[in-house]
mmCIF file with all atom_site columns, C-alpha atoms in Angstrom:
data_model
loop_
_atom_site.group_PDB
_atom_site.id
_atom_site.type_symbol
_atom_site.label_atom_id
_atom_site.label_alt_id
_atom_site.label_comp_id
_atom_site.label_asym_id
_atom_site.label_entity_id
_atom_site.label_seq_id
_atom_site.pdbx_PDB_ins_code
_atom_site.Cartn_x
_atom_site.Cartn_y
_atom_site.Cartn_z
_atom_site.occupancy
_atom_site.B_iso_or_equiv
_atom_site.pdbx_formal_charge
_atom_site.auth_seq_id
_atom_site.auth_comp_id
_atom_site.auth_asym_id
_atom_site.auth_atom_id
_atom_site.pdbx_PDB_model_num
ATOM 1   C CA . MET V 1 1   ? -15.924 39.815 -9.124  1.00 37.00 ? 252 MET V CA 1
ATOM 2   C CA . GLU V 1 2   ? -12.525 38.524 -10.042 1.00 39.00 ? 253 GLU V CA 1
ATOM 3   C CA . SER V 1 3   ? -10.275 37.244 -7.278  1.00 41.00 ? 254 SER V CA 1
ATOM 4   C CA . SER V 1 4   ? -6.566  37.783 -7.562  1.00 43.00 ? 255 SER V CA 1
ATOM 5   C CA . ARG V 1 5   ? -3.600  36.342 -5.752  1.00 47.00 ? 256 ARG V CA 1
ATOM 6   C CA . GLY V 1 6   ? -1.408  38.646 -3.746  1.00 46.00 ? 257 GLY V CA 1
ATOM 7   C CA . GLY V 1 7   ? -3.597  39.489 -0.781  1.00 45.00 ? 258 GLY V CA 1
ATOM 8   C CA . ASP V 1 8   ? -6.208  42.176 -0.371  1.00 45.00 ? 259 ASP V CA 1
ATOM 9   C CA . SER V 1 9   ? -5.980  45.917 -0.842  1.00 46.00 ? 260 SER V CA 1
ATOM 10  C CA . GLU V 1 10  ? -3.966  46.429 2.347   1.00 60.00 ? 261 GLU V CA 1
ATOM 11  C CA . GLY V 1 11  ? -1.311  44.104 0.973   1.00 71.00 ? 262 GLY V CA 1
ATOM 12  C CA . GLN V 1 12  ? -2.339  41.477 3.481   1.00 83.00 ? 263 GLN V CA 1
ATOM 13  C CA . MET V 1 13  ? -1.329  37.937 2.576   1.00 89.00 ? 264 MET V CA 1
ATOM 14  C CA . HIS V 1 14  ? -3.843  35.131 3.007   1.00 94.00 ? 265 HIS V CA 1
ATOM 15  C CA . VAL V 1 15  ? -2.123  32.112 4.529   1.00 95.00 ? 266 VAL V CA 1
ATOM 16  C CA . LEU V 1 16  ? -3.711  28.689 4.839   1.00 97.00 ? 267 LEU V CA 1
ATOM 17  C CA . ALA V 1 17  ? -2.299  26.963 7.942   1.00 97.00 ? 268 ALA V CA 1
ATOM 18  C CA . VAL V 1 18  ? -2.742  23.184 8.094   1.00 98.00 ? 269 VAL V CA 1
ATOM 19  C CA . ASP V 1 19  ? -1.904  21.220 11.243  1.00 98.00 ? 270 ASP V CA 1
ATOM 20  C CA . ASP V 1 20  ? -3.679  18.419 13.083  1.00 97.00 ? 271 ASP V CA 1
ATOM 21  C CA . SER V 1 21  ? -2.381  19.747 16.416  1.00 96.00 ? 272 SER V CA 1
ATOM 22  C CA . SER V 1 22  ? -4.656  22.472 17.784  1.00 96.00 ? 273 SER V CA 1
ATOM 23  C CA . VAL V 1 23  ? -1.745  23.886 19.813  1.00 95.00 ? 274 VAL V CA 1
ATOM 24  C CA . ASP V 1 24  ? 0.571   24.148 16.795  1.00 95.00 ? 275 ASP V CA 1
ATOM 25  C CA . ARG V 1 25  ? -2.260  25.480 14.633  1.00 95.00 ? 276 ARG V CA 1
ATOM 26  C CA . ALA V 1 26  ? -3.024  28.225 17.149  1.00 95.00 ? 277 ALA V CA 1
ATOM 27  C CA . MET V 1 27  ? 0.660   29.083 17.502  1.00 94.00 ? 278 MET V CA 1
ATOM 28  C CA . ILE V 1 28  ? 1.345   29.421 13.776  1.00 95.00 ? 279 ILE V CA 1
ATOM 29  C CA . ALA V 1 29  ? -1.885  31.380 13.254  1.00 96.00 ? 280 ALA V CA 1
ATOM 30  C CA . LYS V 1 30  ? -0.899  33.760 16.070  1.00 95.00 ? 281 LYS V CA 1
ATOM 31  C CA . LEU V 1 31  ? 2.591   34.260 14.594  1.00 93.00 ? 282 LEU V CA 1
ATOM 32  C CA . LEU V 1 32  ? 1.177   34.976 11.136  1.00 93.00 ? 283 LEU V CA 1
ATOM 33  C CA . ARG V 1 33  ? -1.541  37.300 12.433  1.00 94.00 ? 284 ARG V CA 1
ATOM 34  C CA . SER V 1 34  ? 1.034   39.221 14.454  1.00 91.00 ? 285 SER V CA 1
ATOM 35  C CA . SER V 1 35  ? 2.737   39.833 11.095  1.00 86.00 ? 286 SER V CA 1
ATOM 36  C CA . LYS V 1 36  ? -0.620  41.221 9.891   1.00 88.00 ? 287 LYS V CA 1
ATOM 37  C CA . HIS V 1 37  ? -1.576  38.301 7.662   1.00 91.00 ? 288 HIS V CA 1
ATOM 38  C CA . LYS V 1 38  ? -5.025  36.864 7.167   1.00 94.00 ? 289 LYS V CA 1
ATOM 39  C CA . VAL V 1 39  ? -4.975  33.258 8.372   1.00 96.00 ? 290 VAL V CA 1
ATOM 40  C CA . THR V 1 40  ? -7.360  30.405 7.713   1.00 96.00 ? 291 THR V CA 1
ATOM 41  C CA . ALA V 1 41  ? -6.471  27.403 9.883   1.00 97.00 ? 292 ALA V CA 1
ATOM 42  C CA . VAL V 1 42  ? -7.673  23.855 9.210   1.00 97.00 ? 293 VAL V CA 1
ATOM 43  C CA . ASP V 1 43  ? -6.815  20.560 10.870  1.00 97.00 ? 294 ASP V CA 1
ATOM 44  C CA . SER V 1 44  ? -6.245  18.272 7.854   1.00 98.00 ? 295 SER V CA 1
ATOM 45  C CA . GLY V 1 45  ? -4.951  18.126 4.306   1.00 97.00 ? 296 GLY V CA 1
ATOM 46  C CA . LYS V 1 46  ? -8.409  17.061 3.149   1.00 97.00 ? 297 LYS V CA 1
ATOM 47  C CA . LYS V 1 47  ? -9.989  20.197 4.654   1.00 97.00 ? 298 LYS V CA 1
ATOM 48  C CA . ALA V 1 48  ? -7.217  22.302 3.103   1.00 97.00 ? 299 ALA V CA 1
ATOM 49  C CA . LEU V 1 49  ? -8.041  20.919 -0.356  1.00 97.00 ? 300 LEU V CA 1
ATOM 50  C CA . GLU V 1 50  ? -11.774 21.496 0.205   1.00 96.00 ? 301 GLU V CA 1
ATOM 51  C CA . LEU V 1 51  ? -11.072 25.096 1.173   1.00 95.00 ? 302 LEU V CA 1
ATOM 52  C CA . LEU V 1 52  ? -8.758  25.617 -1.802  1.00 96.00 ? 303 LEU V CA 1
ATOM 53  C CA . GLY V 1 53  ? -11.541 24.331 -4.036  1.00 92.00 ? 304 GLY V CA 1
ATOM 54  C CA . LEU V 1 54  ? -13.922 26.945 -2.616  1.00 86.00 ? 305 LEU V CA 1
ATOM 55  C CA . GLU V 1 55  ? -11.522 29.819 -2.130  1.00 74.00 ? 306 GLU V CA 1
ATOM 56  C CA . PRO V 1 56  ? -8.381  29.550 -4.230  1.00 68.00 ? 307 PRO V CA 1
ATOM 57  C CA . ASN V 1 57  ? -7.178  33.071 -3.371  1.00 87.00 ? 308 ASN V CA 1
ATOM 58  C CA . VAL V 1 58  ? -4.615  31.815 -0.885  1.00 95.00 ? 309 VAL V CA 1
ATOM 59  C CA . ASP V 1 59  ? -1.131  33.330 -1.096  1.00 94.00 ? 310 ASP V CA 1
ATOM 60  C CA . MET V 1 60  ? 0.716   30.654 0.851   1.00 95.00 ? 311 MET V CA 1
ATOM 61  C CA . ILE V 1 61  ? 0.060   27.260 2.423   1.00 97.00 ? 312 ILE V CA 1
ATOM 62  C CA . ILE V 1 62  ? 1.958   26.328 5.554   1.00 97.00 ? 313 ILE V CA 1
ATOM 63  C CA . THR V 1 63  ? 1.427   22.708 6.543   1.00 98.00 ? 314 THR V CA 1
ATOM 64  C CA . ASP V 1 64  ? 2.599   20.221 9.106   1.00 98.00 ? 315 ASP V CA 1
ATOM 65  C CA . TYR V 1 65  ? 4.443   17.274 7.601   1.00 97.00 ? 316 TYR V CA 1
ATOM 66  C CA . TRP V 1 66  ? 3.044   14.504 9.756   1.00 95.00 ? 317 TRP V CA 1
ATOM 67  C CA . MET V 1 67  ? -0.765  14.368 9.876   1.00 96.00 ? 318 MET V CA 1
ATOM 68  C CA . PRO V 1 68  ? -3.284  11.512 9.835   1.00 93.00 ? 319 PRO V CA 1
ATOM 69  C CA . GLU V 1 69  ? -5.139  10.700 6.571   1.00 93.00 ? 320 GLU V CA 1
ATOM 70  C CA . MET V 1 70  ? -2.923  12.927 4.409   1.00 97.00 ? 321 MET V CA 1
ATOM 71  C CA . THR V 1 71  ? 0.619   14.060 5.176   1.00 97.00 ? 322 THR V CA 1
ATOM 72  C CA . GLY V 1 72  ? 1.864   17.536 4.366   1.00 98.00 ? 323 GLY V CA 1
ATOM 73  C CA . TYR V 1 73  ? 4.046   15.897 1.719   1.00 98.00 ? 324 TYR V CA 1
ATOM 74  C CA . GLU V 1 74  ? 0.968   14.383 0.023   1.00 98.00 ? 325 GLU V CA 1
ATOM 75  C CA . LEU V 1 75  ? -0.797  17.759 0.211   1.00 98.00 ? 326 LEU V CA 1
ATOM 76  C CA . LEU V 1 76  ? 2.272   19.406 -1.358  1.00 98.00 ? 327 LEU V CA 1
ATOM 77  C CA . LYS V 1 77  ? 2.254   16.893 -4.237  1.00 98.00 ? 328 LYS V CA 1
ATOM 78  C CA . ILE V 1 78  ? -1.469  17.426 -4.919  1.00 97.00 ? 329 ILE V CA 1
ATOM 79  C CA . VAL V 1 79  ? -1.063  21.218 -4.903  1.00 97.00 ? 330 VAL V CA 1
ATOM 80  C CA . LYS V 1 80  ? 1.974   21.115 -7.204  1.00 97.00 ? 331 LYS V CA 1
ATOM 81  C CA . GLU V 1 81  ? 0.231   18.721 -9.628  1.00 97.00 ? 332 GLU V CA 1
ATOM 82  C CA . SER V 1 82  ? -2.851  20.964 -9.866  1.00 95.00 ? 333 SER V CA 1
ATOM 83  C CA . SER V 1 83  ? -2.919  23.538 -12.666 1.00 93.00 ? 334 SER V CA 1
ATOM 84  C CA . GLU V 1 84  ? -5.078  25.882 -10.531 1.00 91.00 ? 335 GLU V CA 1
ATOM 85  C CA . LEU V 1 85  ? -3.044  25.588 -7.323  1.00 95.00 ? 336 LEU V CA 1
ATOM 86  C CA . ARG V 1 86  ? 0.554   24.969 -8.370  1.00 94.00 ? 337 ARG V CA 1
ATOM 87  C CA . GLU V 1 87  ? 1.518   28.660 -8.153  1.00 94.00 ? 338 GLU V CA 1
ATOM 88  C CA . ILE V 1 88  ? 0.733   28.772 -4.418  1.00 95.00 ? 339 ILE V CA 1
ATOM 89  C CA . PRO V 1 89  ? 3.931   28.466 -2.371  1.00 96.00 ? 340 PRO V CA 1
ATOM 90  C CA . VAL V 1 90  ? 3.814   25.576 0.116   1.00 97.00 ? 341 VAL V CA 1
ATOM 91  C CA . VAL V 1 91  ? 5.877   25.591 3.297   1.00 97.00 ? 342 VAL V CA 1
ATOM 92  C CA . ILE V 1 92  ? 6.266   22.372 5.281   1.00 97.00 ? 343 ILE V CA 1
ATOM 93  C CA . MET V 1 93  ? 6.730   22.334 9.069   1.00 97.00 ? 344 MET V CA 1
ATOM 94  C CA . SER V 1 94  ? 7.953   19.430 11.147  1.00 96.00 ? 345 SER V CA 1
ATOM 95  C CA . SER V 1 95  ? 9.223   18.817 14.644  1.00 94.00 ? 346 SER V CA 1
ATOM 96  C CA . GLU V 1 96  ? 11.586  16.175 13.255  1.00 94.00 ? 347 GLU V CA 1
ATOM 97  C CA . ASN V 1 97  ? 14.805  17.240 11.581  1.00 95.00 ? 348 ASN V CA 1
ATOM 98  C CA . VAL V 1 98  ? 15.123  14.507 8.942   1.00 95.00 ? 349 VAL V CA 1
ATOM 99  C CA . PRO V 1 99  ? 17.390  15.754 6.114   1.00 96.00 ? 350 PRO V CA 1
ATOM 100 C CA . SER V 1 100 ? 16.138  13.188 3.560   1.00 97.00 ? 351 SER V CA 1
ATOM 101 C CA . ARG V 1 101 ? 12.533  14.213 4.239   1.00 96.00 ? 352 ARG V CA 1
ATOM 102 C CA . ILE V 1 102 ? 13.418  17.907 4.002   1.00 96.00 ? 353 ILE V CA 1
ATOM 103 C CA . ASP V 1 103 ? 15.225  17.318 0.688   1.00 97.00 ? 354 ASP V CA 1
ATOM 104 C CA . ARG V 1 104 ? 12.307  15.315 -0.707  1.00 97.00 ? 355 ARG V CA 1
ATOM 105 C CA . CYS V 1 105 ? 9.838   18.087 0.152   1.00 98.00 ? 356 CYS V CA 1
ATOM 106 C CA . LEU V 1 106 ? 12.047  20.749 -1.423  1.00 97.00 ? 357 LEU V CA 1
ATOM 107 C CA . GLU V 1 107 ? 12.526  18.584 -4.544  1.00 97.00 ? 358 GLU V CA 1
ATOM 108 C CA . GLU V 1 108 ? 8.737   18.276 -4.863  1.00 97.00 ? 359 GLU V CA 1
ATOM 109 C CA . GLY V 1 109 ? 8.456   22.057 -4.916  1.00 97.00 ? 360 GLY V CA 1
ATOM 110 C CA . ALA V 1 110 ? 8.124   23.139 -1.284  1.00 97.00 ? 361 ALA V CA 1
ATOM 111 C CA . GLU V 1 111 ? 9.079   26.773 -0.824  1.00 95.00 ? 362 GLU V CA 1
ATOM 112 C CA . ASP V 1 112 ? 10.705  26.087 2.528   1.00 95.00 ? 363 ASP V CA 1
ATOM 113 C CA . PHE V 1 113 ? 10.911  23.609 5.389   1.00 96.00 ? 364 PHE V CA 1
ATOM 114 C CA . LEU V 1 114 ? 10.569  24.943 8.941   1.00 96.00 ? 365 LEU V CA 1
ATOM 115 C CA . LEU V 1 115 ? 11.430  23.107 12.108  1.00 95.00 ? 366 LEU V CA 1
ATOM 116 C CA . LYS V 1 116 ? 8.941   23.383 14.954  1.00 94.00 ? 367 LYS V CA 1
ATOM 117 C CA . PRO V 1 117 ? 8.560   25.253 17.098  1.00 92.00 ? 368 PRO V CA 1
ATOM 118 C CA . VAL V 1 118 ? 8.271   27.895 14.378  1.00 92.00 ? 369 VAL V CA 1
ATOM 119 C CA . ARG V 1 119 ? 9.827   31.175 15.464  1.00 92.00 ? 370 ARG V CA 1
ATOM 120 C CA . PRO V 1 120 ? 8.805   34.744 14.573  1.00 90.00 ? 371 PRO V CA 1
ATOM 121 C CA . SER V 1 121 ? 12.065  35.051 12.589  1.00 93.00 ? 372 SER V CA 1
ATOM 122 C CA . ASP V 1 122 ? 10.976  32.091 10.410  1.00 92.00 ? 373 ASP V CA 1
ATOM 123 C CA . VAL V 1 123 ? 7.681   33.815 9.668   1.00 88.00 ? 374 VAL V CA 1
ATOM 124 C CA . SER V 1 124 ? 9.260   37.164 8.822   1.00 85.00 ? 375 SER V CA 1
ATOM 125 C CA . ARG V 1 125 ? 11.801  35.423 6.546   1.00 85.00 ? 376 ARG V CA 1
ATOM 126 C CA . LEU V 1 126 ? 8.996   33.606 4.714   1.00 85.00 ? 377 LEU V CA 1
ATOM 127 C CA . CYS V 1 127 ? 6.819   36.660 4.384   1.00 77.00 ? 378 CYS V CA 1
ATOM 128 C CA . SER V 1 128 ? 9.621   38.855 3.085   1.00 77.00 ? 379 SER V CA 1
ATOM 129 C CA . ARG V 1 129 ? 10.228  36.237 0.393   1.00 73.00 ? 380 ARG V CA 1
ATOM 130 C CA . MET V 1 130 ? 6.541   36.256 -0.603  1.00 72.00 ? 381 MET V CA 1
ATOM 131 C CA . ARG V 1 131 ? 6.373   40.001 -1.266  1.00 61.00 ? 382 ARG V CA 1
#
């Protein structure tokens, strides 16, 4: 069976949420699910890459910037350098508003940069852009 990007038959988007904080992970997953998206949540960039290797039919990756082992920025670079994954939009989240960091992420190909706490309006803006 061939997998295709763009969600399942109900038009549901599959979002991979990556955050080392269980509280933030639960919050972003809840926001996305309330917008009727399928969410897979993992606690590290390494786990995100493992999952993407197994199940590349992810429509969007939303990742925390600051995580141990691999930052969201490093995850973004790996995704954008991969021929299989580079089409997946990556959104970076951070609780720190550092313009130079935001610019660097956007220059590397991030779709957007959200400041935590992420609000429902951020999610609806993102999702409307993904349609």
